[in-house]
CSV table of C-alpha atoms in Angstrom, one decimal:
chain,number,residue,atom,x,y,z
A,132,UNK,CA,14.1,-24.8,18.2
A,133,UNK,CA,11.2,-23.8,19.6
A,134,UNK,CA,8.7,-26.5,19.9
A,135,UNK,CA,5.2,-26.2,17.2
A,136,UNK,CA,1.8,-27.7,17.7
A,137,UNK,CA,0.4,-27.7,14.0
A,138,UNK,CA,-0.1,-24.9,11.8
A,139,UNK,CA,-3.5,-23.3,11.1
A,140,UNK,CA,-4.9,-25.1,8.4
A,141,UNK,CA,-8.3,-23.3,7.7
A,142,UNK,CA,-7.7,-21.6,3.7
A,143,UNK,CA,-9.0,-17.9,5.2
A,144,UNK,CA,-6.4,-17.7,7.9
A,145,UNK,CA,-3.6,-16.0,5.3
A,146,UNK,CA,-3.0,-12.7,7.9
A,147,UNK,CA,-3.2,-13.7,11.5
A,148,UNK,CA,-2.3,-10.7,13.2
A,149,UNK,CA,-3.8,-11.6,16.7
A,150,UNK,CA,-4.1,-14.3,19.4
A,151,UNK,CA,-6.1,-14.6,22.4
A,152,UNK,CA,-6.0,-17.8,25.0
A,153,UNK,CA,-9.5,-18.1,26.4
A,154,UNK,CA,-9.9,-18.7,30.1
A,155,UNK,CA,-13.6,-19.6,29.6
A,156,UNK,CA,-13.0,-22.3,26.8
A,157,UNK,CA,-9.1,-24.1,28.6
A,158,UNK,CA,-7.1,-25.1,25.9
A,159,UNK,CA,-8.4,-22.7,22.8
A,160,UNK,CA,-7.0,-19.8,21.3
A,161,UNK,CA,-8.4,-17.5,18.7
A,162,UNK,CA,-7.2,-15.5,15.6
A,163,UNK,CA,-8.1,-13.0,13.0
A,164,UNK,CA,-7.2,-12.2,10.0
A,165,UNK,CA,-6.2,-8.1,9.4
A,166,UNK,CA,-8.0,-8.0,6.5
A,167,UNK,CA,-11.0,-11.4,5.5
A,168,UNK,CA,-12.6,-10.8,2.3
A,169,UNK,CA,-15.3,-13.0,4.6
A,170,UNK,CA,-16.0,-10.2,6.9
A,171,UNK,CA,-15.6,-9.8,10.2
A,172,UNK,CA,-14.8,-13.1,11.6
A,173,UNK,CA,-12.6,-14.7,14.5
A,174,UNK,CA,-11.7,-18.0,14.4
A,175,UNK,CA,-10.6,-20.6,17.2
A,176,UNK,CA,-8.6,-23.6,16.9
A,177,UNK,CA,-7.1,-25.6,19.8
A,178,UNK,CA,-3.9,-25.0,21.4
A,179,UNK,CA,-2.6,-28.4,21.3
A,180,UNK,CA,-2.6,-29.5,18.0
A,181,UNK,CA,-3.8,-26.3,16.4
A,182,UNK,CA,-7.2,-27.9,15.3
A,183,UNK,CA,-9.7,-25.6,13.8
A,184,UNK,CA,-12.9,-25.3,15.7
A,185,UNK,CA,-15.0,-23.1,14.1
A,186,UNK,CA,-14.7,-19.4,13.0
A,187,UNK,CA,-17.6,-16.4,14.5
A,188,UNK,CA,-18.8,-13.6,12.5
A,189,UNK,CA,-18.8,-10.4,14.7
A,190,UNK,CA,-23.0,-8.8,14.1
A,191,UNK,CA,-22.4,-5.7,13.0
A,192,UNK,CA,-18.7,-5.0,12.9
A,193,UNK,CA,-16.3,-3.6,9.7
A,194,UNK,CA,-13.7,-4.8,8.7
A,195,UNK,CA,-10.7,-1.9,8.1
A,196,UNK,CA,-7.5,-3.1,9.4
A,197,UNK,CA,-7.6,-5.2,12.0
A,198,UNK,CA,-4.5,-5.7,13.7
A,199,UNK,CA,-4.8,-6.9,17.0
A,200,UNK,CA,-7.1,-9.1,19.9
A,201,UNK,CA,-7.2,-9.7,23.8
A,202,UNK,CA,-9.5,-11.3,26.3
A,203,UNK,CA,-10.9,-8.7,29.1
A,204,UNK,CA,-13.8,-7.9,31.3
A,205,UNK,CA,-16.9,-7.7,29.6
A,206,UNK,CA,-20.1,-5.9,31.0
A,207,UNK,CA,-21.7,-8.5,32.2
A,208,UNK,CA,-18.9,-9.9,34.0
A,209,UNK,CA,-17.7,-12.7,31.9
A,210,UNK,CA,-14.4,-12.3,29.9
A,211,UNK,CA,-15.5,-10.1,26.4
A,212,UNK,CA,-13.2,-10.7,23.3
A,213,UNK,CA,-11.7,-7.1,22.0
A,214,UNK,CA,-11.1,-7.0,18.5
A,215,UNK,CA,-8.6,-3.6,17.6
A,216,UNK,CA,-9.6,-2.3,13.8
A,217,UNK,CA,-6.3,-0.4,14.8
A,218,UNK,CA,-4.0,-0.7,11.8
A,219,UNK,CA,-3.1,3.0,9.7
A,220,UNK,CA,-0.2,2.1,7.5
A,221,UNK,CA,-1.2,5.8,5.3
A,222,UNK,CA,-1.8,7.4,8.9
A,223,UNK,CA,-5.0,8.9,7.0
A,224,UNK,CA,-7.8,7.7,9.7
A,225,UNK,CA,-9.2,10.5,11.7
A,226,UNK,CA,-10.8,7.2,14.6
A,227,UNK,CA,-9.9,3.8,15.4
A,228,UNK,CA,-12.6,1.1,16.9
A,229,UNK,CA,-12.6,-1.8,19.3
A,230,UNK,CA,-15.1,-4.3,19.3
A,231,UNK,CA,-15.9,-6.1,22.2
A,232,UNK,CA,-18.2,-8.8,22.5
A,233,UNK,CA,-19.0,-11.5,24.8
A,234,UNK,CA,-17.0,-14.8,24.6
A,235,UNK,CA,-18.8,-17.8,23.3
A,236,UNK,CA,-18.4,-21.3,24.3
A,237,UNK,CA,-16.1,-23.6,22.7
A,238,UNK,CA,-16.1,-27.7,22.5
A,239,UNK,CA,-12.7,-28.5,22.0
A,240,UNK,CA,-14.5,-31.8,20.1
A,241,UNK,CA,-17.3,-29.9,18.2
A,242,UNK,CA,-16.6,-29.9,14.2
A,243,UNK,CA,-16.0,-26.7,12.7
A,244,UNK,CA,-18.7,-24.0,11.6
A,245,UNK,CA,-19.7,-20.7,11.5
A,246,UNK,CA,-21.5,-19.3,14.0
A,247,UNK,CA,-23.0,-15.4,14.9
A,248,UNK,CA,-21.8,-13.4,17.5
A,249,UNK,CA,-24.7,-10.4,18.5
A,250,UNK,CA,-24.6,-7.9,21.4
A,251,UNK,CA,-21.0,-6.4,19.5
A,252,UNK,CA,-20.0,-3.0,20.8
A,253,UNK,CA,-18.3,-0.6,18.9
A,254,UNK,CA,-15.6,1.8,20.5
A,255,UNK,CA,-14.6,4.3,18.9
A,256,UNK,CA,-11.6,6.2,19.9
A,257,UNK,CA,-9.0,9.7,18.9
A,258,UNK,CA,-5.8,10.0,19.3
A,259,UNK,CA,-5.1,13.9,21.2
A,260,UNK,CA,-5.0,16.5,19.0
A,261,UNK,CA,-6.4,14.5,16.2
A,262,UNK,CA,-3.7,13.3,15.1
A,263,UNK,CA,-3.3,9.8,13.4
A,264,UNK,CA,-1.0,6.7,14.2
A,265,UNK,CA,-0.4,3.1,12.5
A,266,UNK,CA,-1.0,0.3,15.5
A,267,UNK,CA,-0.5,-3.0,15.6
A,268,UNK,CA,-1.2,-3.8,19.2
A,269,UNK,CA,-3.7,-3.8,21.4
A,270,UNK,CA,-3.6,-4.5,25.4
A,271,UNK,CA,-6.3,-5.3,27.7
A,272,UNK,CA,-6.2,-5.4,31.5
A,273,UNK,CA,-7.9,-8.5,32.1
A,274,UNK,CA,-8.2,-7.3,35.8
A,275,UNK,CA,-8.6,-3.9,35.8
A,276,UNK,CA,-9.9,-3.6,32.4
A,277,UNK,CA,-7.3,-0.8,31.1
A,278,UNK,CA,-6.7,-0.7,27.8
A,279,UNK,CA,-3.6,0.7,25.7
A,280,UNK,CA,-2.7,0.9,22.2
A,281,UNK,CA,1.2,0.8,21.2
A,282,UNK,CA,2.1,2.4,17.6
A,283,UNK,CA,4.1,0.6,15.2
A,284,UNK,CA,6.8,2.9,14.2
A,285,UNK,CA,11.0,3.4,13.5
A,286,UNK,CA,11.9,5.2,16.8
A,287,UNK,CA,10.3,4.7,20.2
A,288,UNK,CA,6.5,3.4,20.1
A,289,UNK,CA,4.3,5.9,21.6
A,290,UNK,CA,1.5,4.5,23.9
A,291,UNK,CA,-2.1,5.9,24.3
A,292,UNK,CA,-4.6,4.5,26.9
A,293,UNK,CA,-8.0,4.8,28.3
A,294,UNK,CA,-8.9,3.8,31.6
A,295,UNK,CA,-11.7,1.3,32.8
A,296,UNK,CA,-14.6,1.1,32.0
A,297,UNK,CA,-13.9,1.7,28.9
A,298,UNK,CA,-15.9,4.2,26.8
A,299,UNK,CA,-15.5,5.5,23.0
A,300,UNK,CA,-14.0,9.3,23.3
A,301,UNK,CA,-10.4,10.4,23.3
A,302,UNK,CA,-6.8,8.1,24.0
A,303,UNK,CA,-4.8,9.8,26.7
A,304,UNK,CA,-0.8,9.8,25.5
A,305,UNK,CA,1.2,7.6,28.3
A,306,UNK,CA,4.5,7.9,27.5
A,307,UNK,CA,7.2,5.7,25.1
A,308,UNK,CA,8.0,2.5,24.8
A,309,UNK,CA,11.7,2.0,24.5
A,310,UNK,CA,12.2,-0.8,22.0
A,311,UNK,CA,14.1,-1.5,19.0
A,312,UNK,CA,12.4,-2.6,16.1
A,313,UNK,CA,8.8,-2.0,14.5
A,314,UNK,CA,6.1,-3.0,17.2
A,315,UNK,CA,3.4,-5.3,15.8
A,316,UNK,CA,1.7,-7.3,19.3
A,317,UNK,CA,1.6,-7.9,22.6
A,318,UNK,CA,-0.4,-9.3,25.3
A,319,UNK,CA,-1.2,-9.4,28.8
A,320,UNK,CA,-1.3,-12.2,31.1
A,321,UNK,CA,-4.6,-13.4,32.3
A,322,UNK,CA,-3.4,-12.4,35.9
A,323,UNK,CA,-2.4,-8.9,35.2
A,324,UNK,CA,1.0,-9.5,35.9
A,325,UNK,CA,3.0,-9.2,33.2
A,326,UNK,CA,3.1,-7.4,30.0
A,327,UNK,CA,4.6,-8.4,26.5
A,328,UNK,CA,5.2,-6.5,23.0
A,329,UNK,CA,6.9,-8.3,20.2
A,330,UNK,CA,8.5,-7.6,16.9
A,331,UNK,CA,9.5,-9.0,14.1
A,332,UNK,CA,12.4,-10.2,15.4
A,333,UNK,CA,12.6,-10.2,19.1
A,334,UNK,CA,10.1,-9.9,22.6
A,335,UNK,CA,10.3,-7.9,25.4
A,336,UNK,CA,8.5,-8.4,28.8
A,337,UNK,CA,7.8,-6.4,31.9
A,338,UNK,CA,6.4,-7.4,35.4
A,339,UNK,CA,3.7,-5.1,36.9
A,340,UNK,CA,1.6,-4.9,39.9
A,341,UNK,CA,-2.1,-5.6,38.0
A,342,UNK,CA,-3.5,-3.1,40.8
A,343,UNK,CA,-1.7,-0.3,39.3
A,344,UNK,CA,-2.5,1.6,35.9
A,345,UNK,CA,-1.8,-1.3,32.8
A,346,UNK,CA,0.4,2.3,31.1
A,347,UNK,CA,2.5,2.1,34.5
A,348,UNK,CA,3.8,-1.2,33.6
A,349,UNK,CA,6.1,0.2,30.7
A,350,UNK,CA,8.5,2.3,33.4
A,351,UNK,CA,10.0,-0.7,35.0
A,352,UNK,CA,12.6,-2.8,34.2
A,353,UNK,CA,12.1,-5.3,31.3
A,354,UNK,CA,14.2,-8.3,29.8
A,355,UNK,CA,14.4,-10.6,26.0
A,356,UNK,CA,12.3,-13.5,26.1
A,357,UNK,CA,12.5,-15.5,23.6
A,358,UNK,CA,11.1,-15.3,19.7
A,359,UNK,CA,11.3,-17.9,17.1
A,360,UNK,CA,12.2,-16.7,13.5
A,361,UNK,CA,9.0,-16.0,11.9
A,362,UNK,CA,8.1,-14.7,8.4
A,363,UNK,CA,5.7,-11.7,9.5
A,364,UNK,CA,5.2,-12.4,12.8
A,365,UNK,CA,2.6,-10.2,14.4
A,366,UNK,CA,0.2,-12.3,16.8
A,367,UNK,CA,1.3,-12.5,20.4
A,368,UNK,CA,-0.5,-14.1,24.0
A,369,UNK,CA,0.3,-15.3,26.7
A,370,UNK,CA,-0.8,-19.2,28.0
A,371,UNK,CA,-3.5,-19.1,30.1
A,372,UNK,CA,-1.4,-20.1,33.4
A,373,UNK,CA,0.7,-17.1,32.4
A,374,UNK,CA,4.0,-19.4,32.5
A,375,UNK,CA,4.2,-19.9,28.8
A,376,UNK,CA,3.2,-18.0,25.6
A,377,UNK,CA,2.2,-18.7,21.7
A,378,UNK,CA,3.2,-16.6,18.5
A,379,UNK,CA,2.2,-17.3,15.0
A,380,UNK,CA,3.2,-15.6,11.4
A,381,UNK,CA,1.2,-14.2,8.8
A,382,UNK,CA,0.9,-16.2,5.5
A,383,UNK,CA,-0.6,-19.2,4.6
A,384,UNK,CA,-0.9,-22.0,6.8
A,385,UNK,CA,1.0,-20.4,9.5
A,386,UNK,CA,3.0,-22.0,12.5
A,387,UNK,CA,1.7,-22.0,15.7
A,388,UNK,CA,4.9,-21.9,17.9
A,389,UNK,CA,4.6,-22.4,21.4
A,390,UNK,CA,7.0,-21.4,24.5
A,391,UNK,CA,7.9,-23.8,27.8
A,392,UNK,CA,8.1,-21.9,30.7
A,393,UNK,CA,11.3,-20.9,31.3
């Protein structure tokens, strides 16, 4: 049985497709719905009990299909939250976007509110030869800054990157991912040394050297880590000490689950 801190409580969380553990703000993790008839928001609750601290509306930003988060450099040195409006399920879209935007503060004892995030960018990025793609997770090097996008699809996932610093303009194709199942999150750790994807049923993981290309990662040796059973599970990250790591479901009033080191 893996071991649960609450479940996320707030009514609007109903499709929590991604998590991302804060370094700035020890002990939070945020969330996002992949569709919020509110808007654009992400919302943070604490990893502990999985306490709802407040939820942040993104200035500027649409709402499409967003299926994925991660923490990584942002310009002005701090860690930037990156929000991936990635998701394609028709395969219709001719661009995807990632937001990025600076990472606010969070009291773990403040009461919960909405606040307003400003200075949002907005990438905008192709997949070569225009071609379109259904993606459900989104990695950020927190050292490097690299980012890649795995596709959620029967077969192997394909995975497209762009290097650091990012820019909006054209995905370069890196290569397959060699797991069973439909691909629908991942994560990396806040050191750069590992790499996770997770489906519906099970998790892989990789170890990398972070001063090597994030897409290099994938052509080593990788191993099961454990998954609970989850309805729809989608949302993946790592703790922040990179020895543990948190999922959570779509659906009402989800279960945060959380994983000892092993």
């Amino acid at each position: 049985m893996v071991p649960s801190p609450g479940t996320l409580t707030p009514p609007a969380i109903v499709e929590a497709s991604g998590l991302a553990a804060s370094r700035r703000n020890p002990g939070v993790l945020w969330t996002h719905n992949d569709s919020d008839v509110d808007g654009p928001l992400v919302y943070a609750f604490a990893a502990a009990d999985a306490r709802w601290l407040g939820r942040w509306r993104l200035d500027g930003a649409e709402v499409h299909d967003w299926e994925d988060m991660a923490l990584g450099p942002g310009k002005d040195g701090g860690d930037a939250l990156y929000v991936g409006d990635i998701g394609d399920n028709l395969r219709r879209r001719a661009e995807v976007v990632v937001y990025r935007v600076a990472e606010p503060a969070v009291d773990l004892a403040q009461d919960p509110g909405e606040h307003r995030l400003t200075g949002v960018e907005r990438l905008v990025f192709t997949y070569p030869g225009g071609q379109a793609h259904n993606a459900e997770t989104l990695l950020v090097d927190p050292v490097r800054g690299d980012m890649c996008i795995v596709t959620k699809q029967r077969g192997d996932s394909l995975l497209f990157c762009a290097a650091a610093p990012l820019a909006s303009g054209e995905l370069t194709a890196a290569g397959r991912l060699g797991v069973a199942g439909l691909v629908t999150g991942g994560a990396v750790s806040s050191d750069g040394t590992l790499v996770a994807v997770r489906t519906y049923l099970d998790a892989r993981l990789w170890r990398r050297d972070p001063a090597r290309p994030l897409a290099e990662a994938f052509r080593g040796p990788d191993c099961d880590i454990p998954l609970a059973l989850e309805r729809q599970g989608e949302a993946f990250t790592f703790a922040v000490d990179g020895r543990g790591y948190y999922t959570v479901s779509e659906g009402l009033a989800p279960t945060l689950h959380a994983y000892a080191p092993r």
